[in-house]
């Protein structure tokens, strides 16, 4: 999966830490660090974190690739 | 500009480019959509690079999430080299030509290289902007360098310094100014961060510059400062600002220079003669636009939040039939940084402030919201570990409320206006 957090929005309510403890953590009182590339097996937890965030700061999608034409 | 576009090309496959692509699809655009990127990577997020990626617990893959049905053709590892406005064609490095009906320019910035090319080429000398940079620097940090020297008193330098201290690596930060981070946060808050850095063991040297570097077998071994001090080091990060990626626009007739690519309030790119370049829009770090929160002064805002917001506005306007259906980009600049376990946030532009007041908390507690004023009006607010208070100040800044704003909260015993 791929995860991004809008840290302008994040107000350190820490709900994501409870929903997906291995993938979100606080460094200090309010500095959120997160796993930008969690394993697909964590999908349920990550989706719970997305929904648990009171300020809707977390975006996550399964690894997209198939439908994009990725020419180089 | 009345017919719906059939081909949209986005040059720049980073946050602004990807955000624009997503918004175009969400708004029902079903035509061809091509994203051009000079790096081989799919669009990725940069803020984690200077923090968690260097620290090491999580993967260095910060590819941005995108919906599975985006239907974008990526042209990666391929810089755009030329723009022909009259033919409406973008040329790539491999000589392929991409015709467009609408074009979004989001080529952003790159790290400013160390000015002496011989020193810049030494092993152990880094800049930090892209994912490859982060991977190289991360490998250097994992190998436990003797000492890391950071050049530059900005946020990237302090974020990397913070990460080095987390990894128990000795760090020296060289700042040319008398106070770090002063341009963004003012001397009081910048000074506070400098104090925190010193407490965490950073060897912070103010008004300090490198005279020359020493090397052994092509590898950095020491730096000599202008004051004569010599520091042994095998890892140096030059965090000395950015350069805008405008070179490929040379000869296009657009108004683009080191200050950015000039656009109007609707994100429409302007020609050198001031006219709108039909069908061409821009967003993100490269865009220089009249900011309504700074008396319509032309500014480029190199922040994550602006890249997203401007891309959203540009995407909407690219699909608008005519100017009357377009919306203005009136985003209030906002910004965050994380270092030494503190979260620093800023809304508005504090540069040029003549007044400062702590509104909640205190400098001593290192937990506070401060407001900045200019000519009696509120122009910015900053928080340290107090993110939840900050949004209340956005409205005051938007309205340019009298300074100090919001003085009747129960947790404000006495507000003292001072110099920033």
Coordinates of C-alpha atoms in Angstrom, one line a residue:
Chain A
X1 CA 0.0 0.0 0.0
X2 CA 1.0 3.6 -0.3
X3 CA 0.2 6.2 2.5
X4 CA 0.6 9.9 2.7
X5 CA -0.3 12.2 5.6
X6 CA -1.1 15.9 5.1
X7 CA 0.9 17.1 8.1
X8 CA -0.5 20.6 7.7
X9 CA -3.8 19.1 8.7
X10 CA -2.5 16.6 11.3
X11 CA -3.2 17.9 14.8
X12 CA -1.7 14.9 16.6
X13 CA -5.0 13.4 17.8
X14 CA -3.1 10.1 17.6
X15 CA -6.1 8.0 16.6
X16 CA -4.0 6.4 13.8
X17 CA -1.6 5.1 16.4
X18 CA -4.3 3.1 18.0
X19 CA -5.7 1.9 14.6
X20 CA -2.4 0.9 13.1
X21 CA 0.2 0.8 15.8
X22 CA 3.0 -0.6 13.7
X23 CA 2.6 2.0 11.0
X24 CA 2.1 5.3 12.8
X25 CA 4.1 6.7 15.7
X26 CA 4.8 9.9 17.5
X27 CA 8.3 11.3 17.9
X28 CA 7.9 13.7 20.8
X29 CA 4.5 15.1 21.7
X30 CA 3.1 15.9 18.2
X31 CA 5.6 14.9 15.5
X32 CA 3.9 12.1 13.5
X33 CA 6.1 9.6 11.7
X34 CA 4.5 7.0 9.5
X35 CA 5.2 4.1 7.2
X36 CA 4.8 5.4 3.7
X37 CA 4.8 2.0 2.2
X38 CA 3.1 -0.6 4.4
X39 CA 2.6 -4.2 3.4
X40 CA -0.7 -5.1 1.8
X41 CA -1.4 -7.3 4.8
X42 CA -1.8 -4.1 6.9
X43 CA -4.6 -2.9 4.7
X44 CA -7.4 -3.3 7.3
X45 CA -5.4 -1.5 9.9
X46 CA -4.5 1.3 7.5
X47 CA -8.1 1.8 6.4
X48 CA -9.2 2.0 10.0
X49 CA -6.5 4.7 10.6
X50 CA -7.8 6.6 7.6
X51 CA -11.3 6.6 9.0
X52 CA -10.2 7.2 12.6
X53 CA -8.4 10.5 11.7
X54 CA -10.6 13.3 13.0
X55 CA -9.1 15.8 10.5
X56 CA -9.0 13.4 7.5
X57 CA -5.3 13.9 7.0
X58 CA -4.4 10.4 5.8
X59 CA -4.7 9.2 2.2
X60 CA -4.0 5.5 1.3
X61 CA -4.4 3.4 -1.7
X62 CA -3.3 -0.1 -2.7
X63 CA -0.3 0.0 -4.9
X64 CA -1.6 1.2 -8.2
X65 CA 0.1 0.3 -11.4
X66 CA -1.9 -2.0 -13.7
X67 CA -4.1 0.7 -15.5
X68 CA -1.5 3.4 -15.9
X69 CA 0.6 3.1 -19.0
X70 CA 4.1 3.5 -17.5
X71 CA 6.3 4.1 -20.5
X72 CA 9.8 5.3 -20.0
Chain B
X1 CA -10.9 28.1 -24.7
X2 CA -14.3 26.8 -25.1
X3 CA -14.0 23.3 -26.5
X4 CA -13.3 20.6 -23.9
X5 CA -9.6 19.6 -24.0
X6 CA -8.8 16.2 -25.5
X7 CA -5.2 16.0 -24.6
X8 CA -3.7 17.3 -21.3
X9 CA 0.0 17.1 -20.7
X10 CA 1.5 17.7 -17.2
X11 CA 5.2 18.3 -17.1
X12 CA 6.5 17.5 -13.6
X13 CA 5.6 14.2 -12.0
X14 CA 5.8 15.2 -8.3
X15 CA 3.2 16.3 -5.8
X16 CA 1.7 19.1 -7.9
X17 CA 1.6 17.1 -11.1
X18 CA 0.0 14.0 -9.5
X19 CA -2.5 16.1 -7.6
X20 CA -3.6 17.9 -10.7
X21 CA -4.0 14.6 -12.5
X22 CA -6.2 13.3 -9.7
X23 CA -8.4 16.4 -9.7
X24 CA -8.8 16.4 -13.4
X25 CA -10.1 12.8 -13.3
X26 CA -12.4 13.6 -10.3
X27 CA -13.8 16.5 -12.3
X28 CA -14.7 14.2 -15.1
X29 CA -11.9 14.8 -17.5
X30 CA -11.9 11.6 -19.6
X31 CA -9.3 12.5 -22.3
X32 CA -5.7 11.6 -22.7
X33 CA -3.6 12.5 -19.7
X34 CA 0.2 12.3 -19.8
X35 CA 2.6 13.0 -16.9
X36 CA 6.2 13.7 -17.7
X37 CA 8.9 13.3 -15.1
X38 CA 12.7 13.6 -15.3
X39 CA 13.3 11.1 -12.5
X40 CA 12.7 7.4 -13.1
X41 CA 10.4 7.2 -10.1
X42 CA 6.6 7.4 -9.9
X43 CA 5.5 10.5 -8.1
X44 CA 6.7 10.4 -4.5
X45 CA 6.5 12.4 -1.4
X46 CA 9.5 14.5 -0.3
X47 CA 8.9 15.6 3.4
X48 CA 9.5 12.1 4.8
X49 CA 12.9 12.0 3.1
X50 CA 14.7 14.4 5.5
X51 CA 13.1 12.7 8.5
X52 CA 11.8 9.2 8.8
X53 CA 13.6 7.8 5.7
X54 CA 17.0 8.9 6.9
X55 CA 16.2 7.6 10.4
X56 CA 15.6 4.2 9.0
X57 CA 12.7 2.3 10.5
X58 CA 10.4 2.5 7.4
X59 CA 11.0 1.9 3.8
X60 CA 12.5 4.6 1.6
X61 CA 9.6 4.1 -0.9
X62 CA 7.5 7.2 -0.4
X63 CA 5.6 6.8 -3.7
X64 CA 2.5 8.8 -3.4
X65 CA -0.8 6.9 -3.2
X66 CA -3.0 7.2 -6.2
X67 CA -6.3 5.8 -7.1
X68 CA -6.2 2.6 -9.3
X69 CA -8.3 4.1 -12.0
X70 CA -6.3 7.2 -12.7
X71 CA -5.5 6.2 -16.3
X72 CA -2.4 8.3 -16.7
X73 CA 0.4 7.7 -19.2
X74 CA 3.7 8.2 -17.4
X75 CA 6.7 9.4 -19.3
X76 CA 9.4 8.9 -16.6
X77 CA 13.1 9.4 -16.6
X78 CA 12.5 11.8 -19.4
X79 CA 13.0 15.5 -19.0
X80 CA 11.0 18.0 -21.0
X81 CA 13.5 20.0 -23.1
X82 CA 11.5 22.5 -25.1
X83 CA 8.1 24.1 -25.3
X84 CA 6.6 25.3 -28.5
X85 CA 3.6 27.5 -27.7
X86 CA 2.5 28.1 -31.3
X87 CA 2.5 24.4 -32.2
X88 CA 1.3 23.5 -28.7
X89 CA 3.9 20.8 -28.4
X90 CA 6.2 19.7 -25.5
X91 CA 9.5 18.1 -26.6
X92 CA 11.2 15.5 -24.4
X93 CA 14.9 14.6 -24.1
X94 CA 14.5 11.6 -26.3
X95 CA 13.1 13.9 -29.1
X96 CA 9.5 12.6 -28.7
X97 CA 6.9 15.3 -29.2
X98 CA 3.8 15.6 -27.0
X99 CA 1.0 17.7 -28.4
X100 CA -1.4 19.2 -25.9
X101 CA -4.7 21.1 -25.7
X102 CA -3.9 22.1 -22.1
X103 CA -0.5 22.1 -20.5
X104 CA 0.3 22.2 -16.8
X105 CA 3.9 23.2 -15.9
X106 CA 4.9 21.8 -12.5
X107 CA 8.6 21.2 -12.9
X108 CA 9.4 22.6 -9.4
X109 CA 12.9 23.1 -8.0
X110 CA 16.1 21.2 -7.5
X111 CA 18.7 21.4 -4.7
X112 CA 21.1 24.3 -5.2
X113 CA 24.5 22.6 -5.8
X114 CA 27.5 23.4 -3.7
X115 CA 29.1 26.4 -5.6
X116 CA 32.6 24.8 -6.0
X117 CA 32.2 22.0 -8.5
X118 CA 35.3 20.2 -7.4
X119 CA 34.3 20.1 -3.8
X120 CA 30.7 19.2 -4.7
X121 CA 32.0 16.1 -6.6
X122 CA 33.8 14.7 -3.5
X123 CA 32.6 11.5 -2.1
X124 CA 30.9 12.3 1.2
X125 CA 29.4 15.6 -0.1
X126 CA 25.6 15.5 -0.5
X127 CA 22.6 17.6 -1.3
X128 CA 19.1 16.4 -0.3
X129 CA 16.1 16.9 -2.5
X130 CA 15.1 13.7 -4.2
X131 CA 14.6 10.1 -3.2
X132 CA 18.0 9.0 -4.7
X133 CA 19.6 11.7 -2.6
X134 CA 17.9 10.5 0.5
X135 CA 19.0 6.9 -0.2
X136 CA 22.6 7.9 -0.7
X137 CA 22.7 10.1 2.4
X138 CA 20.8 7.4 4.4
X139 CA 23.5 4.8 3.5
X140 CA 26.2 7.2 4.6
X141 CA 24.4 7.7 8.0
X142 CA 23.8 4.0 8.5
X143 CA 27.6 3.6 8.1
X144 CA 28.0 5.9 11.1
X145 CA 30.1 8.7 9.8
X146 CA 32.7 10.4 12.0
X147 CA 30.8 13.7 11.9
X148 CA 28.1 15.2 9.7
X149 CA 28.5 18.8 8.7
X150 CA 25.3 20.6 7.6
X151 CA 25.6 23.8 5.7
X152 CA 22.6 26.1 5.7
X153 CA 20.4 27.4 8.5
X154 CA 17.1 26.3 7.0
X155 CA 14.6 23.6 7.9
X156 CA 16.2 20.8 5.8
X157 CA 19.5 21.3 7.6
X158 CA 17.9 21.2 11.0
X159 CA 15.7 18.2 10.2
X160 CA 18.7 16.2 9.0
X161 CA 20.7 17.4 12.1
X162 CA 17.8 16.2 14.3
X163 CA 17.8 12.8 12.6
X164 CA 21.6 12.5 13.0
X165 CA 21.3 13.2 16.7
X166 CA 18.6 10.5 16.9
X167 CA 21.2 8.1 15.4
X168 CA 23.8 9.4 17.9
X169 CA 26.0 10.8 15.1
X170 CA 28.1 14.0 15.9
X171 CA 26.7 17.0 14.0
X172 CA 27.9 20.5 13.2
X173 CA 25.5 22.9 11.7
X174 CA 26.9 26.0 9.9
X175 CA 24.6 28.9 9.6
X176 CA 25.6 32.0 7.7
X177 CA 23.2 34.3 9.6
X178 CA 23.3 35.3 13.2
X179 CA 20.1 33.4 13.9
X180 CA 18.9 30.1 12.3
X181 CA 15.5 29.9 10.6
X182 CA 15.0 33.6 11.0
X183 CA 13.6 34.2 7.5
X184 CA 10.7 31.8 8.0
X185 CA 10.1 32.1 11.8
X186 CA 11.7 35.4 12.9
X187 CA 14.7 35.6 15.2
X188 CA 12.8 34.7 18.5
X189 CA 11.4 31.4 17.3
X190 CA 14.5 30.7 15.2
X191 CA 16.6 31.3 18.2
X192 CA 14.5 28.9 20.2
X193 CA 15.0 26.1 17.7
X194 CA 18.8 26.8 17.7
X195 CA 18.7 26.5 21.5
X196 CA 16.9 23.2 21.4
X197 CA 19.4 21.9 18.8
X198 CA 22.3 22.8 21.0
X199 CA 20.7 21.0 24.0
X200 CA 20.4 17.9 21.8
X201 CA 24.1 18.0 21.2
X202 CA 24.3 19.9 17.9
X203 CA 27.5 21.9 17.4
X204 CA 25.7 25.0 16.1
X205 CA 28.0 27.6 14.6
X206 CA 26.4 30.9 13.7
X207 CA 27.7 33.5 11.2
X208 CA 29.9 30.7 10.0
X209 CA 30.9 29.8 6.4
X210 CA 33.2 27.3 4.8
X211 CA 36.4 28.6 3.3
X212 CA 37.4 25.3 1.7
X213 CA 37.1 21.5 1.9
X214 CA 40.0 19.0 2.3
X215 CA 40.0 15.6 0.6
X216 CA 41.9 12.3 0.7
X217 CA 41.6 10.1 -2.4
X218 CA 38.6 12.0 -3.6
X219 CA 36.8 11.7 -0.3
X220 CA 35.9 14.6 2.0
X221 CA 38.1 14.6 5.1
X222 CA 37.8 18.1 6.6
X223 CA 36.4 21.6 6.2
X224 CA 38.1 24.9 7.1
X225 CA 35.8 27.7 8.0
X226 CA 36.3 31.4 7.2
X227 CA 37.1 32.1 10.9
X228 CA 40.0 29.6 10.5
X229 CA 38.4 26.7 12.5
X230 CA 39.0 23.3 11.0
X231 CA 36.4 20.4 11.4
X232 CA 37.2 16.8 10.5
X233 CA 34.3 15.3 8.7
X234 CA 33.5 12.6 6.2
X235 CA 29.9 13.6 5.5
X236 CA 28.7 17.0 4.5
X237 CA 25.2 18.0 3.4
X238 CA 24.8 21.3 1.5
X239 CA 21.2 22.4 2.3
X240 CA 21.6 25.9 0.8
X241 CA 18.3 26.4 -1.0
X242 CA 16.9 25.5 -4.4
X243 CA 17.0 26.5 -8.0
X244 CA 13.9 26.6 -10.2
X245 CA 13.6 24.2 -13.1
X246 CA 12.9 26.8 -15.7
X247 CA 15.8 26.2 -18.2
X248 CA 13.7 24.0 -20.5
X249 CA 11.4 27.0 -21.0
X250 CA 14.1 29.1 -22.5
X251 CA 13.0 30.4 -25.9
X252 CA 9.4 29.6 -25.3
X253 CA 8.4 33.2 -24.9
X254 CA 7.1 32.6 -21.3
X255 CA 8.1 34.9 -18.4
X256 CA 10.4 32.5 -16.6
X257 CA 13.6 33.2 -14.6
X258 CA 15.3 32.3 -11.4
X259 CA 12.4 33.7 -9.4
X260 CA 9.9 31.4 -11.1
X261 CA 7.4 31.1 -13.8
X262 CA 5.0 34.0 -13.8
X263 CA 1.3 33.2 -13.7
X264 CA -1.8 35.1 -12.9
X265 CA -4.2 34.5 -10.0
X266 CA -6.0 31.8 -12.1
X267 CA -2.7 29.8 -12.4
X268 CA -2.5 30.8 -16.1
X269 CA 1.0 31.2 -17.3
X270 CA 2.0 34.6 -18.7
X271 CA 4.1 35.4 -21.7
X272 CA 7.0 37.8 -21.5
X273 CA 4.7 40.5 -22.9
X274 CA 2.3 40.0 -20.1
X275 CA -0.4 38.3 -22.1
X276 CA -1.9 34.9 -21.0
X277 CA -0.3 31.9 -22.8
X278 CA -3.5 30.2 -24.0
X279 CA -4.1 26.8 -22.5
X280 CA -0.9 26.8 -20.3
X281 CA -1.1 26.6 -16.5
X282 CA 1.3 26.2 -13.7
X283 CA 1.4 25.0 -10.1
X284 CA 3.8 24.2 -7.2
X285 CA 7.3 25.4 -6.4
X286 CA 7.9 26.9 -9.9
X287 CA 4.8 29.2 -9.9
X288 CA 5.2 32.8 -9.1
X289 CA 1.9 34.4 -8.6
X290 CA 0.2 37.4 -7.1
X291 CA -0.5 36.4 -3.5
X292 CA -3.6 38.1 -2.1
X293 CA -2.3 37.6 1.4
X294 CA 0.7 39.7 0.7
X295 CA -0.9 42.6 -1.2
X296 CA -0.7 40.7 -4.5
X297 CA 3.1 40.7 -4.3
X298 CA 4.5 38.1 -6.7
X299 CA 5.7 35.2 -4.7
X300 CA 6.6 31.5 -5.2
X301 CA 5.6 29.4 -2.2
X302 CA 7.7 26.3 -2.0
X303 CA 5.5 24.4 0.4
X304 CA 3.8 21.0 0.2
X305 CA 0.4 22.5 0.9
X306 CA 0.7 25.1 -1.9
X307 CA 1.7 22.4 -4.4
X308 CA -1.5 20.6 -3.6
X309 CA -3.8 23.6 -3.4
X310 CA -2.4 25.3 -6.5
X311 CA -2.6 22.0 -8.5
X312 CA -6.3 21.7 -7.5
X313 CA -7.0 25.3 -8.6
X314 CA -5.1 24.8 -11.9
X315 CA -6.9 21.5 -12.6
X316 CA -10.3 23.2 -12.1
X317 CA -9.3 26.1 -14.3
X318 CA -8.0 23.9 -17.0
X319 CA -11.4 22.5 -17.4
X320 CA -13.3 25.8 -17.1
X321 CA -14.8 27.1 -20.2
X322 CA -13.6 30.7 -19.9
X323 CA -12.2 33.1 -17.4
X324 CA -15.5 33.8 -15.7
X325 CA -15.7 30.2 -14.7
X326 CA -12.2 30.1 -13.2
X327 CA -11.3 30.5 -9.6
X328 CA -8.6 32.4 -8.0
X329 CA -5.7 30.7 -6.2
X330 CA -6.0 32.4 -2.8
X331 CA -4.3 29.8 -0.8
X332 CA -2.9 31.0 2.5
X333 CA 0.7 29.6 2.7
X334 CA 1.1 26.9 5.3
X335 CA 4.0 24.8 6.3
X336 CA 5.3 22.3 8.8
X337 CA 8.6 20.9 10.0
X338 CA 9.5 18.2 12.5
X339 CA 12.8 18.3 14.3
X340 CA 14.2 17.4 17.7
X341 CA 10.8 15.8 18.5
X342 CA 9.0 19.2 18.0
X343 CA 6.4 20.0 15.4
X344 CA 6.7 23.5 14.1
X345 CA 3.8 24.9 12.0
X346 CA 3.4 28.2 10.2
X347 CA 0.5 29.8 8.4
X348 CA 0.8 33.0 6.5
X349 CA 4.1 34.7 5.6
X350 CA 6.1 35.9 8.6
X351 CA 8.8 37.6 6.5
X352 CA 8.7 41.3 7.0
X353 CA 6.8 41.2 10.3
X354 CA 7.4 44.1 12.7
X355 CA 5.5 42.7 15.7
X356 CA 5.4 39.4 17.6
X357 CA 3.3 38.0 20.5
X358 CA 3.1 34.7 22.2
X359 CA -0.7 34.0 22.2
X360 CA -0.8 30.7 24.1
X361 CA 1.8 28.7 26.0
X362 CA 5.3 30.1 26.4
X363 CA 8.8 30.1 24.8
X364 CA 10.1 28.6 28.1
X365 CA 7.7 25.7 27.9
X366 CA 8.5 25.2 24.2
X367 CA 4.9 24.8 23.5
X368 CA 3.2 27.8 22.1
X369 CA 1.3 29.7 19.4
X370 CA 2.8 33.0 18.3
X371 CA 1.3 35.6 16.0
X372 CA 3.2 37.9 13.7
X373 CA 2.0 41.4 12.7
X374 CA 3.0 44.1 10.3
X375 CA 1.7 47.7 10.3
X376 CA -0.9 46.7 13.0
X377 CA -2.3 43.8 11.0
X378 CA -2.0 40.1 11.6
X379 CA 0.0 38.4 8.9
X380 CA 1.1 35.0 10.2
X381 CA 1.0 32.6 13.1
X382 CA 3.3 29.8 14.2
X383 CA 2.9 26.9 16.6
X384 CA 5.3 24.7 18.3
X385 CA 3.8 21.4 19.6
X386 CA 0.4 23.2 19.6
X387 CA -1.1 22.3 16.3
X388 CA -4.6 22.3 17.5
X389 CA -4.6 26.0 18.3
X390 CA -3.3 27.1 15.0
X391 CA -6.4 26.8 12.7
X392 CA -8.2 29.5 14.8
X393 CA -5.6 32.0 13.6
X394 CA -6.1 31.3 9.9
X395 CA -9.3 33.4 9.8
X396 CA -7.5 36.3 11.5
X397 CA -4.7 36.2 9.0
X398 CA -7.1 35.9 6.0
X399 CA -9.0 39.0 7.3
X400 CA -5.7 40.8 8.3
X401 CA -7.3 41.3 11.7
X402 CA -5.8 44.0 13.9
X403 CA -2.7 42.8 15.8
X404 CA -2.6 41.1 18.2
X405 CA -5.6 39.0 17.2
X406 CA -7.9 36.9 19.5
X407 CA -6.9 38.4 22.8
X408 CA -9.8 37.2 25.0
X409 CA -9.2 33.5 25.3
X410 CA -9.3 32.1 28.8
X411 CA -5.7 30.8 28.6
X412 CA -4.2 34.1 27.7
X413 CA -3.2 35.8 31.0
X414 CA -1.4 38.8 29.4
X415 CA -0.2 39.3 25.8
X416 CA 3.0 41.2 25.4
X417 CA 3.7 42.6 21.9
X418 CA 7.4 42.6 21.2
X419 CA 9.9 42.6 18.3
X420 CA 9.7 39.4 16.2

